[in-house]
Amino acid sequence: MQTQKRLFRSGTMIVLLLFLFSISGTLSTIKQDNPQSGSPVLAADTPESIPPTPTVEPPKFNRVVIDPGHGGKDPGANGASGKEEKDYTLSLARQICELLRQEPLYVCEMTRTDDSFIGLEDRAKFANELKADALISIHGNTFIEDQRVAGTETYYYSEDSIQLAQLVHDHLVSAMGFRDRNLRKLHWKVLTFSEMPAVLAEVGFLTNKNEEAAMLSQKGQADAAKAIADAIKQYFTNKKNKQAVSLEEGEPAHGH
């Protein structure tokens, strides 16, 4: 009789333990499915935590505005062949922007993308409103009194434009092989109204038949576009390196 009672108690305990185990498993499932129910989720039931993704500061884009000189009712210079400057500047500006847009850190905008007239102050205003980091105005020179006059000239106005102007000028002279007519400071409106480093590049003389032929050729435009794009990229590389050195030395980094 005692044996039967012990067996009965043992069986009852086993059934009770199985019942409790079943309830525990059900509760664990509920906690996993509804972690916001107010009950804490057991550590054993929690999936392995994933470290947060580090915050990466987005790279700073260099916004460049390329200004094709003239346009619309203003044809600019008439070349030795009779072709107009406004068509040359637009073609070259497009090629410069195409080269810059191949680089992920450059955003290139144009003051005009077709044969439209835009005032000189409005060209600078366009760049200012975009908060551009640099403005390059593209031109072809003219001197109808003496068509033998030739060479590359580059203009700037503000002191913070000198480095960019010098790079553009040196790259153009090297690429085109025209006479070096030097860097010049002048009060052009597109330069004086700009709030960023601004340069006006006279690639060559369209009134000189030899320079016009080179400037209008496919190779000449490709060479000039690459020269200006490379100068712009070198300018921003130099600027970045200078800022890095200033930070290492504890000096404040300057903007434009």
PDB file of C-alpha atoms in Angstrom, residues 10 14 32 43 54 57 59 78 102-103 108 122 130 141 156-157 164 180 206 208 221 227-228 233:
ATOM      1  CA  SER A  10       5.979  10.421  -7.952  1.00  0.00           C
ATOM      2  CA  ILE A  14       6.231  14.322 -12.804  1.00  0.00           C
ATOM      3  CA  GLN A  32       9.843  37.082 -27.551  1.00  0.00           C
ATOM      4  CA  ALA A  43      18.615  37.239 -21.585  1.00  0.00           C
ATOM      5  CA  PRO A  54      29.534  54.156 -36.825  1.00  0.00           C
ATOM      6  CA  GLU A  57      30.641  62.252 -41.812  1.00  0.00           C
ATOM      7  CA  PRO A  59      32.338  64.007 -47.728  1.00  0.00           C
ATOM      8  CA  ASN A  78      33.886  87.135 -84.097  1.00  0.00           C
ATOM      9  CA  GLN A 102      33.207  62.171 -63.230  1.00  0.00           C
ATOM     10  CA  GLU A 103      34.726  62.860 -59.810  1.00  0.00           C
ATOM     11  CA  CYS A 108      29.505  71.369 -61.459  1.00  0.00           C
ATOM     12  CA  ASP A 122      23.520  87.773 -62.696  1.00  0.00           C
ATOM     13  CA  LEU A 130      24.555  78.350 -54.958  1.00  0.00           C
ATOM     14  CA  ASN A 141      40.091  86.776 -76.758  1.00  0.00           C
ATOM     15  CA  TYR A 156      41.358  87.648 -61.225  1.00  0.00           C
ATOM     16  CA  TYR A 157      40.293  90.439 -58.864  1.00  0.00           C
ATOM     17  CA  LEU A 164      43.189  79.404 -58.500  1.00  0.00           C
ATOM     18  CA  ASP A 180      52.062  83.248 -72.020  1.00  0.00           C
ATOM     19  CA  LEU A 206      39.921  83.798 -81.755  1.00  0.00           C
ATOM     20  CA  ASN A 208      44.287  84.870 -84.630  1.00  0.00           C
ATOM     21  CA  GLN A 221      38.816  71.838 -76.797  1.00  0.00           C
ATOM     22  CA  ALA A 227      43.654  71.678 -68.334  1.00  0.00           C
ATOM     23  CA  ILE A 228      40.997  73.735 -66.564  1.00  0.00           C
ATOM     24  CA  LYS A 233      41.086  69.734 -58.846  1.00  0.00           C
TER      25      LYS A 233
END
